[in-house]
Tab-separated table of C-alpha atoms and ligand atoms in Angstrom:
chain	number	residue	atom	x	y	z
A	1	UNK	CA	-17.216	43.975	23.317
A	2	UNK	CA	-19.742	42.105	20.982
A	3	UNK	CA	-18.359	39.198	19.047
A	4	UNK	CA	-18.960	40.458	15.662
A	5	UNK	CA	-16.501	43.309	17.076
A	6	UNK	CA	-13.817	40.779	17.625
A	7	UNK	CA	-14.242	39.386	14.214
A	8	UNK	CA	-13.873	42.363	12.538
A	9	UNK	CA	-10.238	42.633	13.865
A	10	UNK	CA	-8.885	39.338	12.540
A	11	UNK	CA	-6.741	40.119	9.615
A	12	UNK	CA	-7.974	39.421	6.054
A	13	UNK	CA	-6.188	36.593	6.036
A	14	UNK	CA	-7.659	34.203	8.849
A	15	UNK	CA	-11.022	35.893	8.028
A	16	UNK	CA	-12.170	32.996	6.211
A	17	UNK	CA	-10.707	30.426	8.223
A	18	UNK	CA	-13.326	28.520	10.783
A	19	UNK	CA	-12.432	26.065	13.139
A	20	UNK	CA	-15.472	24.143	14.034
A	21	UNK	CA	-16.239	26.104	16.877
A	22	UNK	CA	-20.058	27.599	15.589
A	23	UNK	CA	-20.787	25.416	12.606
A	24	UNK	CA	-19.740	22.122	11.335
A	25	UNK	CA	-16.169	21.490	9.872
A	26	UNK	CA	-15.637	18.349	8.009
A	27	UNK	CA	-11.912	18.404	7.187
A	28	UNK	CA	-10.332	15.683	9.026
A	29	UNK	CA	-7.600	17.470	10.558
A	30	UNK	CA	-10.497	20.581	12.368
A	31	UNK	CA	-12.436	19.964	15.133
A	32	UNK	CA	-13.817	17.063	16.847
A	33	UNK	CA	-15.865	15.397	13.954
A	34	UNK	CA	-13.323	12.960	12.624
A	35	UNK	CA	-12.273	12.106	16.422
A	36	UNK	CA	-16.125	11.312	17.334
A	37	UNK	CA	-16.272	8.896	14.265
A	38	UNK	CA	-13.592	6.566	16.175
A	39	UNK	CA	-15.309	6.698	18.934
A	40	UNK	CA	-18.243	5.155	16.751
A	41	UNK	CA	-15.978	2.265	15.616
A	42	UNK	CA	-15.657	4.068	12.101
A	43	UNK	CA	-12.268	2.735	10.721
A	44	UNK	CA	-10.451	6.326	10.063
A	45	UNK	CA	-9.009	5.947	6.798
A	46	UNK	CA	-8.628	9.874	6.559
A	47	UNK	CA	-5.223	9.808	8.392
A	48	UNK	CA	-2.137	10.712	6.159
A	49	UNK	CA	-0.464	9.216	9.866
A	50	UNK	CA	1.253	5.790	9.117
A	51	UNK	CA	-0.185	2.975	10.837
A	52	UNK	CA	-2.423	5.145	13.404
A	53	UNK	CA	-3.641	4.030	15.820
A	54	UNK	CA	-0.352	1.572	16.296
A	55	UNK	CA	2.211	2.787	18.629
A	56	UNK	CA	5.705	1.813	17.112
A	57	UNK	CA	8.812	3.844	17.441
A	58	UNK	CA	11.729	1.783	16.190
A	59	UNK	CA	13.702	0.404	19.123
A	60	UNK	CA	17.192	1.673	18.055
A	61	UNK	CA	14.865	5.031	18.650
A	62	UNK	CA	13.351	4.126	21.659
A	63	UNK	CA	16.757	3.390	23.221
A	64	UNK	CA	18.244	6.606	22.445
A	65	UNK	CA	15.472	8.430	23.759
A	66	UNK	CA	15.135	6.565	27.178
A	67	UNK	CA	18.744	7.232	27.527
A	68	UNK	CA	18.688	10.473	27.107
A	69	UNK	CA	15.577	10.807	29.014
A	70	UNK	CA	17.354	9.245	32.294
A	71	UNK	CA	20.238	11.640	32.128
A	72	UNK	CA	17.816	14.845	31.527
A	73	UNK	CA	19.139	16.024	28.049
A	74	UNK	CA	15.605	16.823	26.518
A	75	UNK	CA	15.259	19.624	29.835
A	76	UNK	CA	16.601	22.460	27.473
A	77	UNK	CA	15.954	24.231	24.418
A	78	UNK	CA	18.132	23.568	21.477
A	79	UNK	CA	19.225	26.417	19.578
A	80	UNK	CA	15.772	28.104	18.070
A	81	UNK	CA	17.060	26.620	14.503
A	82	UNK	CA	17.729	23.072	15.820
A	83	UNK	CA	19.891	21.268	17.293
A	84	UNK	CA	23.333	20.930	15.154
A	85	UNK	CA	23.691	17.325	15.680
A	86	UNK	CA	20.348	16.688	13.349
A	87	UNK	CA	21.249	19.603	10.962
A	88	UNK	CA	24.052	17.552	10.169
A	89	UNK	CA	22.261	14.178	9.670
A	90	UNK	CA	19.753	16.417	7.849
A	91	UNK	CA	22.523	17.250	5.967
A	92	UNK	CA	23.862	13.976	5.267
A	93	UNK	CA	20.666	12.849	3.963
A	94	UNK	CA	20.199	15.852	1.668
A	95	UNK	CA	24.002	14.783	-0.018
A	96	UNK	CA	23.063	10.960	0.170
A	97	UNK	CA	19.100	11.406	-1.140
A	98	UNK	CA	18.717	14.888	-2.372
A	99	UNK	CA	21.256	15.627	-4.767
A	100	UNK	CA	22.107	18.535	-2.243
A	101	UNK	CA	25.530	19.598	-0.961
A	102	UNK	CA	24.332	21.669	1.707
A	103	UNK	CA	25.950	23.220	5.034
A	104	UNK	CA	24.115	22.479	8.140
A	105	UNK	CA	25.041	25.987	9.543
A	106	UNK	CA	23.628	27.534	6.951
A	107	UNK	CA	21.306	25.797	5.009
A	108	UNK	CA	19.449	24.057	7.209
A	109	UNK	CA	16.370	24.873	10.013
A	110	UNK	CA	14.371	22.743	12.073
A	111	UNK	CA	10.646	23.097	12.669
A	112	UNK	CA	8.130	21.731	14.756
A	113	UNK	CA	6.863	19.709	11.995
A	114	UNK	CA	6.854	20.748	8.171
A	115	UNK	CA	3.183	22.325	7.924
A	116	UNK	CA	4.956	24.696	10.424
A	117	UNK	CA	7.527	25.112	8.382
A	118	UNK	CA	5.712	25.421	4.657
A	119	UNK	CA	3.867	28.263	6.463
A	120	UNK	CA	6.919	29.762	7.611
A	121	UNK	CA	8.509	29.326	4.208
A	122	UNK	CA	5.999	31.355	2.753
A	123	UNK	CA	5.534	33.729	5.118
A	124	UNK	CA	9.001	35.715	4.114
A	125	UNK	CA	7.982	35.908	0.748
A	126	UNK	CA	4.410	36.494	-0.136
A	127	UNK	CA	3.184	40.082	0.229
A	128	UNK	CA	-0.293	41.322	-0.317
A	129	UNK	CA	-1.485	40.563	-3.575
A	130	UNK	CA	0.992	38.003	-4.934
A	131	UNK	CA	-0.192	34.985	-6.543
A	132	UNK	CA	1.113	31.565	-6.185
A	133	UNK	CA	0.256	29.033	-8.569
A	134	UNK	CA	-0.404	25.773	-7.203
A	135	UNK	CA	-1.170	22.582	-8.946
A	136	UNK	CA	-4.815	21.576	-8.518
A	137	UNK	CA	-4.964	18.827	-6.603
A	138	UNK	CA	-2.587	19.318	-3.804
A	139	UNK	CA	-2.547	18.969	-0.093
A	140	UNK	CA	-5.329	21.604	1.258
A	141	UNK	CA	-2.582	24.115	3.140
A	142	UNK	CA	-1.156	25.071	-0.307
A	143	UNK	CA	-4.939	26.702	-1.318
A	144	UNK	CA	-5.226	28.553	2.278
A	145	UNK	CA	-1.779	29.023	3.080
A	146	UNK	CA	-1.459	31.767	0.377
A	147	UNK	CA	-4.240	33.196	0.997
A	148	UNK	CA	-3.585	33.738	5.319
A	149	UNK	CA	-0.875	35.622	3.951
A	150	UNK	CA	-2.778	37.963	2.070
A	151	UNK	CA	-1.687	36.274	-1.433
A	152	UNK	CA	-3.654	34.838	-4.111
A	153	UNK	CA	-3.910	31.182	-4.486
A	154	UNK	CA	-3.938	30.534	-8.806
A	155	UNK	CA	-4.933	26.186	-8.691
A	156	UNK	CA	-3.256	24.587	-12.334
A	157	UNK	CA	-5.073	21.675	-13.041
A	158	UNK	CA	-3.295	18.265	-13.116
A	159	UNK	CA	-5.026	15.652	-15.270
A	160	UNK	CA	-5.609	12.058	-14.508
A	161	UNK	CA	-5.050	11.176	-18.553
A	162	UNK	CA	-1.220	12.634	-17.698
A	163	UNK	CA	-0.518	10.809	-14.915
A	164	UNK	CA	-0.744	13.804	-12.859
A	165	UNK	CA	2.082	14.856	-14.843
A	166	UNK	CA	2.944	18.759	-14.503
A	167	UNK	CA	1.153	21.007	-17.606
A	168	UNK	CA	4.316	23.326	-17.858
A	169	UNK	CA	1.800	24.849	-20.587
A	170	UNK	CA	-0.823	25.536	-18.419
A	171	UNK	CA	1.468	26.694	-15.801
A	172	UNK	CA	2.749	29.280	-17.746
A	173	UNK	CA	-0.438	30.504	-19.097
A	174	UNK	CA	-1.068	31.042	-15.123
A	175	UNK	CA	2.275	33.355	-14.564
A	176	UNK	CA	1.198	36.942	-14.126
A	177	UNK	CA	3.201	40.176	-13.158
A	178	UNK	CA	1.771	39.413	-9.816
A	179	UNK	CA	3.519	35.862	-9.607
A	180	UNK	CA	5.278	35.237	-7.417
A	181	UNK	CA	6.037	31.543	-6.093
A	182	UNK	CA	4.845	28.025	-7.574
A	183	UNK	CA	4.063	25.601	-4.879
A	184	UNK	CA	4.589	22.379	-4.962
A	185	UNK	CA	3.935	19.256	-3.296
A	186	UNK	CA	6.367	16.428	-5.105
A	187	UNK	CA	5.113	13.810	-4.518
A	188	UNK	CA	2.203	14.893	-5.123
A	189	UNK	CA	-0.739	14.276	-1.941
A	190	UNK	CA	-3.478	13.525	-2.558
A	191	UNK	CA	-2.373	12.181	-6.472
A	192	UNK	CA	0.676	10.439	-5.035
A	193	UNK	CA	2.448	11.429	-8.776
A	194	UNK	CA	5.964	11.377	-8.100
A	195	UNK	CA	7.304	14.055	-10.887
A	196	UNK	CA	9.326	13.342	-13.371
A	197	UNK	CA	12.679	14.857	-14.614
A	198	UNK	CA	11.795	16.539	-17.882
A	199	UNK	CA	8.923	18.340	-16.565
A	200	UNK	CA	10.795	19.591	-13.445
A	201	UNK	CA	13.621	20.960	-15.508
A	202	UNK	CA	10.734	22.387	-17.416
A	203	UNK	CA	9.350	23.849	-14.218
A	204	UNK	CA	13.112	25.250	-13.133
A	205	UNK	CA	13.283	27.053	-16.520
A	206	UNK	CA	10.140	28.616	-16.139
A	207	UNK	CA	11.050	29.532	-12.427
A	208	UNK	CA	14.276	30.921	-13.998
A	209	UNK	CA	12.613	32.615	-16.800
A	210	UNK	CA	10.231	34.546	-14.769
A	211	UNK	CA	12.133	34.927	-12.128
A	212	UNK	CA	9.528	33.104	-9.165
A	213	UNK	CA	10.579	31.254	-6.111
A	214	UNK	CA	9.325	27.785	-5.546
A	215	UNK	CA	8.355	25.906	-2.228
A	216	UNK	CA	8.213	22.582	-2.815
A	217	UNK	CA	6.980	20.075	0.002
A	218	UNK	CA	8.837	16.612	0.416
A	219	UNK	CA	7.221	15.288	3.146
A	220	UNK	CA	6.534	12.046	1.254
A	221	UNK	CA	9.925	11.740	-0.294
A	222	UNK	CA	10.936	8.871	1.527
A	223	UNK	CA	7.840	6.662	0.009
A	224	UNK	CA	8.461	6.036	-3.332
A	225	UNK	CA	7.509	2.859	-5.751
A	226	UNK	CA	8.945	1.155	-8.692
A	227	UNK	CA	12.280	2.768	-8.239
A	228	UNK	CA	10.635	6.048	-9.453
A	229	UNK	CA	13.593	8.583	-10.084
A	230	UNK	CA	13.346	11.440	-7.302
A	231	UNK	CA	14.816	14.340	-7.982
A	232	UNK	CA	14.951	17.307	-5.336
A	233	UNK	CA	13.834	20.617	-7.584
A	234	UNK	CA	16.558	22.789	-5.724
A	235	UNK	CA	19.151	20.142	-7.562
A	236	UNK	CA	18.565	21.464	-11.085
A	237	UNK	CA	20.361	24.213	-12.473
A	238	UNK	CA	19.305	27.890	-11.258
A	239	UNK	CA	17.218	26.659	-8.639
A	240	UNK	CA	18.983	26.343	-5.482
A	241	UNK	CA	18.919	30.433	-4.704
A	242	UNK	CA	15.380	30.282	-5.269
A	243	UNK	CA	13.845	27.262	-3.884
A	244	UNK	CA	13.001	26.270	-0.111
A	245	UNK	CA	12.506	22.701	0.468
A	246	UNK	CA	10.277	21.526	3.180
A	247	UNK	CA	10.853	17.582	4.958
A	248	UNK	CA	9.518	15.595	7.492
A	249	UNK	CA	10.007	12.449	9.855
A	250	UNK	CA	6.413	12.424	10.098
A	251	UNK	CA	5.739	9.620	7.093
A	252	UNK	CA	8.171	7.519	5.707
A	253	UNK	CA	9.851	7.699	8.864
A	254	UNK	CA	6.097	7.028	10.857
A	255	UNK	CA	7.202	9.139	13.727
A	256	UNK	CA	4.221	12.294	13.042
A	257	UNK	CA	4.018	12.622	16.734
A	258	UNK	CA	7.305	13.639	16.834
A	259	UNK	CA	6.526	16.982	14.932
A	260	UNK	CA	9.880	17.309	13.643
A	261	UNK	CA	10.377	18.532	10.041
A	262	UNK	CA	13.084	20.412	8.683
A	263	UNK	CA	13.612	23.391	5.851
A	264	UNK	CA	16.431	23.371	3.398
A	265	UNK	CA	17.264	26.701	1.789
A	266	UNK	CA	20.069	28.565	0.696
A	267	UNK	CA	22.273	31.164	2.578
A	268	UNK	CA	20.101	34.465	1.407
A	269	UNK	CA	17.208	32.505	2.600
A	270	UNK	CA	18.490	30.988	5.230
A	271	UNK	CA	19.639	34.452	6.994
A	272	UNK	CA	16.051	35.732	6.916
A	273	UNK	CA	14.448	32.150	8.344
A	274	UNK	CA	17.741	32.321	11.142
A	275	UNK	CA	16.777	36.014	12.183
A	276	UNK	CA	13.373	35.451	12.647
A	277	UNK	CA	13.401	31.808	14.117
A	278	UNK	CA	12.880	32.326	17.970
A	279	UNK	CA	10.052	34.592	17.159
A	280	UNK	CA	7.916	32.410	14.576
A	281	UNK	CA	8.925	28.850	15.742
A	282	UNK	CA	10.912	29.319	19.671
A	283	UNK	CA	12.384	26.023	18.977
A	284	UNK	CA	11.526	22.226	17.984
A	285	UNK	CA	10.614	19.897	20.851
A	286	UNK	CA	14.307	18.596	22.074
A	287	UNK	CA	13.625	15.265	22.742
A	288	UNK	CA	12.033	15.045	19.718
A	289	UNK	CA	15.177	16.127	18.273
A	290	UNK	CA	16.975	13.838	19.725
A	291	UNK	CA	14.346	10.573	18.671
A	292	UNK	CA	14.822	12.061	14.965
A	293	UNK	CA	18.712	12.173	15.408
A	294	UNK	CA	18.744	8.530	16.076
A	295	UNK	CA	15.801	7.848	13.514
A	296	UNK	CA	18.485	9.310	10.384
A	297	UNK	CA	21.253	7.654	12.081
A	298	UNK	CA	19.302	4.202	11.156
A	299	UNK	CA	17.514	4.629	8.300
A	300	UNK	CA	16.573	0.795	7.917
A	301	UNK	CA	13.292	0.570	9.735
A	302	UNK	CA	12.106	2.405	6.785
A	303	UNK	CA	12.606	-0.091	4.186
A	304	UNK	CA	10.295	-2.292	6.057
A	305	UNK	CA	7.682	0.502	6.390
A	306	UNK	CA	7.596	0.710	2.184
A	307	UNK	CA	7.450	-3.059	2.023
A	308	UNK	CA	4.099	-2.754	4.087
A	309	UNK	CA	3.165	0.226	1.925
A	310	UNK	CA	3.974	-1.028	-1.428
A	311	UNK	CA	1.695	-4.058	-0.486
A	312	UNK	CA	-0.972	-1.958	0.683
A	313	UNK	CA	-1.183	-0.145	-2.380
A	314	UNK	CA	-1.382	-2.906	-4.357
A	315	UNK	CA	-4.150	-4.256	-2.443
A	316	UNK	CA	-6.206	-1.045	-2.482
A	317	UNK	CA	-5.388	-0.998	-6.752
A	318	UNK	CA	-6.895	-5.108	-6.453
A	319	UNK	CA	-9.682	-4.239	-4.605
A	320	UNK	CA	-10.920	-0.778	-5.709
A	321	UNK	CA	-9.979	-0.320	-9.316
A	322	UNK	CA	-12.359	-3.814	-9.967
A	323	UNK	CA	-15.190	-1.730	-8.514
A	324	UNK	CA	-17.648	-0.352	-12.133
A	325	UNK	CA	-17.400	2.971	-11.951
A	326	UNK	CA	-14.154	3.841	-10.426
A	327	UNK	CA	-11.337	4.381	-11.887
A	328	UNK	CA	-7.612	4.818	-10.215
A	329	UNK	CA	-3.658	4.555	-11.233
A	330	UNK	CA	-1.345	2.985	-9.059
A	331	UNK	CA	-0.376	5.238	-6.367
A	332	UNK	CA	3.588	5.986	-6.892
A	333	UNK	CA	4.228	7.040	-3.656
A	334	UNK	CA	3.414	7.334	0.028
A	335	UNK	CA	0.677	5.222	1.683
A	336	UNK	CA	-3.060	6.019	0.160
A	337	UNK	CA	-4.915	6.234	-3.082
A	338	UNK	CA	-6.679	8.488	-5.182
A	339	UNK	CA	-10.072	7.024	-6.686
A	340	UNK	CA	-11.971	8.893	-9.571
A	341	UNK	CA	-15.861	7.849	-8.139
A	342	UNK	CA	-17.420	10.668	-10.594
A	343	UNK	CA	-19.259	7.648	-12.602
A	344	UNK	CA	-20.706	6.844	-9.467
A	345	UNK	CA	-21.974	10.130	-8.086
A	346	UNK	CA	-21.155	13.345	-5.919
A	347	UNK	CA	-17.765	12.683	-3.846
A	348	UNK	CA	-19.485	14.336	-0.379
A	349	UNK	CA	-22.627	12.320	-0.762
A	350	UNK	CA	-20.019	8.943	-1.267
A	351	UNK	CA	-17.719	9.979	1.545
A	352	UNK	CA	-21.091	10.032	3.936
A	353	UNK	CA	-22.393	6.932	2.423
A	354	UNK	CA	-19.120	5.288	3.046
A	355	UNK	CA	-19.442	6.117	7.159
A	356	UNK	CA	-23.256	4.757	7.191
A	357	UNK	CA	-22.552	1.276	4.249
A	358	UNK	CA	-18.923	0.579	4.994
A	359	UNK	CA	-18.367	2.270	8.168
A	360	UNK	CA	-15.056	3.865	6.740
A	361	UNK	CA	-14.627	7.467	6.685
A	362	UNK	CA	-12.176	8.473	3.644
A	363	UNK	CA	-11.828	11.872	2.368
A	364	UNK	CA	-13.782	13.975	0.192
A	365	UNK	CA	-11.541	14.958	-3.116
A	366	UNK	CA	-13.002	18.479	-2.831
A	367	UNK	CA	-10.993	19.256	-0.333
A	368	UNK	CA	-7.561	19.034	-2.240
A	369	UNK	CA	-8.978	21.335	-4.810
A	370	UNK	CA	-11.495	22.193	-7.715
A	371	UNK	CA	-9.952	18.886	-9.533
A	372	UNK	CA	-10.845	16.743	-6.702
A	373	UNK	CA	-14.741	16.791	-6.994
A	374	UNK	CA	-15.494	13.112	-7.921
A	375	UNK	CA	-12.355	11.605	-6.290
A	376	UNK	CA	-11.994	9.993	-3.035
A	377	UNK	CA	-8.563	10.020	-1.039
A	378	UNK	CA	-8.534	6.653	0.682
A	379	UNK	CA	-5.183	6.133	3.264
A	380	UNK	CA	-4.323	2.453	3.346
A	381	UNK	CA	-1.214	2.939	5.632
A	382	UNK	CA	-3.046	4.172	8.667
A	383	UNK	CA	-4.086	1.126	9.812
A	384	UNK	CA	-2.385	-0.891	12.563
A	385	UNK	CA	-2.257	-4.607	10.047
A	386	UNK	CA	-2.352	-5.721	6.722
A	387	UNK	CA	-5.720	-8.011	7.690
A	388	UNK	CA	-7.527	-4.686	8.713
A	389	UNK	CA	-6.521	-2.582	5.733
A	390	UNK	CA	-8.189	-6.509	3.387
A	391	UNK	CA	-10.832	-5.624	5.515
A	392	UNK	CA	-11.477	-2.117	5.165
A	393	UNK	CA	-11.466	-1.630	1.806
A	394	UNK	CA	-13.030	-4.816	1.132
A	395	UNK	CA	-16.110	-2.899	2.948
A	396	UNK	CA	-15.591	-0.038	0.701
A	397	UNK	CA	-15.798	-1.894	-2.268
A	398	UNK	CA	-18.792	-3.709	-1.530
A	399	UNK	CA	-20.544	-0.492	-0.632
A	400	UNK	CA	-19.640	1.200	-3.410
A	401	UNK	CA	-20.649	-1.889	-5.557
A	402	UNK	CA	-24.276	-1.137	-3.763
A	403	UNK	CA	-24.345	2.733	-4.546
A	404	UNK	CA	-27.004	3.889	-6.098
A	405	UNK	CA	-26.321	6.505	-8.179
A	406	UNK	CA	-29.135	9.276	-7.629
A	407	UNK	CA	-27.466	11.187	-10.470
A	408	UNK	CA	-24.599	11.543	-12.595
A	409	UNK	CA	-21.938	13.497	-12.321
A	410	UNK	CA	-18.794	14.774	-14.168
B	501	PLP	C1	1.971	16.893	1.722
B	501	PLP	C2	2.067	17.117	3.181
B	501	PLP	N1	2.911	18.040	3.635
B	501	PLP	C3	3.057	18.294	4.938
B	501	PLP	C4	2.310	17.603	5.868
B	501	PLP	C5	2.503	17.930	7.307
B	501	PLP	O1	3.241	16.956	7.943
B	501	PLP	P1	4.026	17.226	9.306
B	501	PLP	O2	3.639	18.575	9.796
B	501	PLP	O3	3.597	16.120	10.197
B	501	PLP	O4	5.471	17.160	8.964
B	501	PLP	C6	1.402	16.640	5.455
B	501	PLP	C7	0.580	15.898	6.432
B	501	PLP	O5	-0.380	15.244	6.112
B	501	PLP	C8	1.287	16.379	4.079
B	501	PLP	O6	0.430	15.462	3.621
């Protein structure tokens, strides 16, 4: 059979995908190209994996784990939909940080990670042809994920001059007859904007109004300056039936290699993610279960992880925004920063220039969207130490002090 045969039997979906295999993938998460820079000595700072490449796992973790490890727990699946001891401290978090009353028979599901699960999400709603409107920019899987299903990815734009804010107007501009989710990742990655009330009540109206289901991705929830209100869409009036929201103990709670995240959803949802769980996820890792267990049991190890973060961020604003020619807000959640380099020329050529001048590798704004050509997504939590993170972007400001702008851009 000849390879172009092959091909031609991958379903519409995955026919755009490529995954480095025959020609060169520069997303950070495909293929070996981001892996080969460490081996160069390039400091990644294209992580979103909190303080990679340190090794921690809090020791009230640890000790669970070992435990449980010596008397063989982790040796058998948990139910395909988790086990029910962490659906219940899933759903003690949701009543003590989400605003949610939920029951962890029924309104909870655990997945092996929440990219897993955002795809799984989606999966039971989109059908050929239905568009999802997604704010433009947004983490990458909420352009392609749409679009594996067969859907139609609609990008909003978000403006810097807003804050990132949501343009309700714009949104609704976007809704079609063939609507039929918003997605949403709140906080926002890769603009860190942590939304506010009045324009996700606005968003729940119009979800109400034109009757759409939204998917809205919290991974980041537990990162969040200033004492910035969060509030949990599925909270506001009308939205609970029609909202799925996606966690993770991958970032505040810096356990990513754990690959536990967790879907919240109510009972009419819920049934359809149950039926089809052993089939589309088998079940999540149990030990991992078990490290996440203990790791919502103590929830103070995280305080310390925002203290590192909020300083972080604070010292990539210092360094960065004095830099002529870029321009930034403070991030207002999770661990990196979004820098507007348009002034200073195309965001690709930077990104390179970065690996040869500052020997940093960042990411290119272009992939988080149209609205990300001329930005920069810098991650200021992935390293191990405050003294290499001065470091780092100390480098990256000097280079990009050095650029020479072959042309402008805008
Ligand atoms: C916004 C967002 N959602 C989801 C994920 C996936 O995280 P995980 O699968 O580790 O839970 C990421 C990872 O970078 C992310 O940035």
């Amino acid at each position: 059979m000849s390879t172009r045969h092959i091909r031609s039997k991958i379903a519409d979906g995955f026919q755009q995908v490529e995954g480095g295999l025959f020609s060169q993938v520069t997303k950070a998460d495909v293929g070996e190209g981001f892996a080969a820079l460490a081996q160069q000595d390039i400091t990644l700072m294209g992580w979103a994996d909190p303080f990679y490449p340190d090794r921690i796992v809090p020791e009230v973790v640890q000790a669970v784990m070992i435990k449980e490890f010596e008397s063989g727990s982790p040796t058998h699946y948990t139910m395909p939909i988790g086990s029910l001891k962490l659906r219940e401290e899933v759903a003690k978090k949701c009543d003590r940080y989400n605003q949610l009353t939920v029951d962890p028979k029924r309104n909870v599901i655990i997945t092996p990670g929440s990219d897993s699960g955002l795809f799984y999400a989606m999966s039971i709603f989109i059908n050929p042809g239905d568009e999802v409107l997604v704010p433009d920019p947004s983490y990458p899987s909420n352009f392609l994920n749409p679009r594996l299903l067969g859907g139609v990815t609609v990008p909003v734009p978000l403006e810097q001059r807003s804050g990132y804010q949501l343009d309700l107007v714009a949104m609704e501009r976007a809704i079609t007859s063939k609507t039929k989710m918003i997605l949403l990742t709140h906080p926002n990655n890769p603009t860190t904007t942590v939304f506010k009330r009045e324009k996700l009540e606005q968003l729940a109206r119009l979800v109400c109004h034109y009757d759409l289901v939204l998917v809205v991705d919290q991974a980041f929830e537990d990162i969040i300056f200033d004492d910035l209100d969060f509030i949990s869409p599925a909270s506001l009036p009308g939205m609970w039936e029609r909202t799925v929201t996606i966690c993770s103990v991958s970032k505040g709670m810096g356990l990513s290699g754990f690959r536990v995240g967790y879907l919240i959803a109510s009972d009419q949802i819920m049934d359809i993610l149950y039926g089809a769980a052993v089939n589309v996820i088998g079940a999540t890792n149990t030990a991992a279960q078990i490290g996440a267990i203990a790791a919502l049991q103590n929830p103070e190890f995280i305080e310390s992880y925002q203290k590192i973060f909020d300083y972080r961020r604070k010292l990539s604003f210092q360094i960065l925004s004095e830099v002529p020619g870029v321009s930034m807000l403070m991030p207002e959640s999770g661990f990196y920063c979004w820098i507007d380099v348009s002034q200073l020329g195309d965001s690709t050529v930077l990104m390179n220039y970065l690996i040869k001048a500052a020997r940093v590798a960042v990411n290119d704004g272009k992939v988080y969207g149209r609205q990300g050509n001329g930005f920069l997504r810098i991650i200021h939590g992935c390293l191990r130490n405050n003294e290499e993170a001065v470091n780092a972007l100390e480098r990256i400001a000097t280079a990009l002090k050095k650029y020479k702008p072959s042309r402008k851009f805008s």
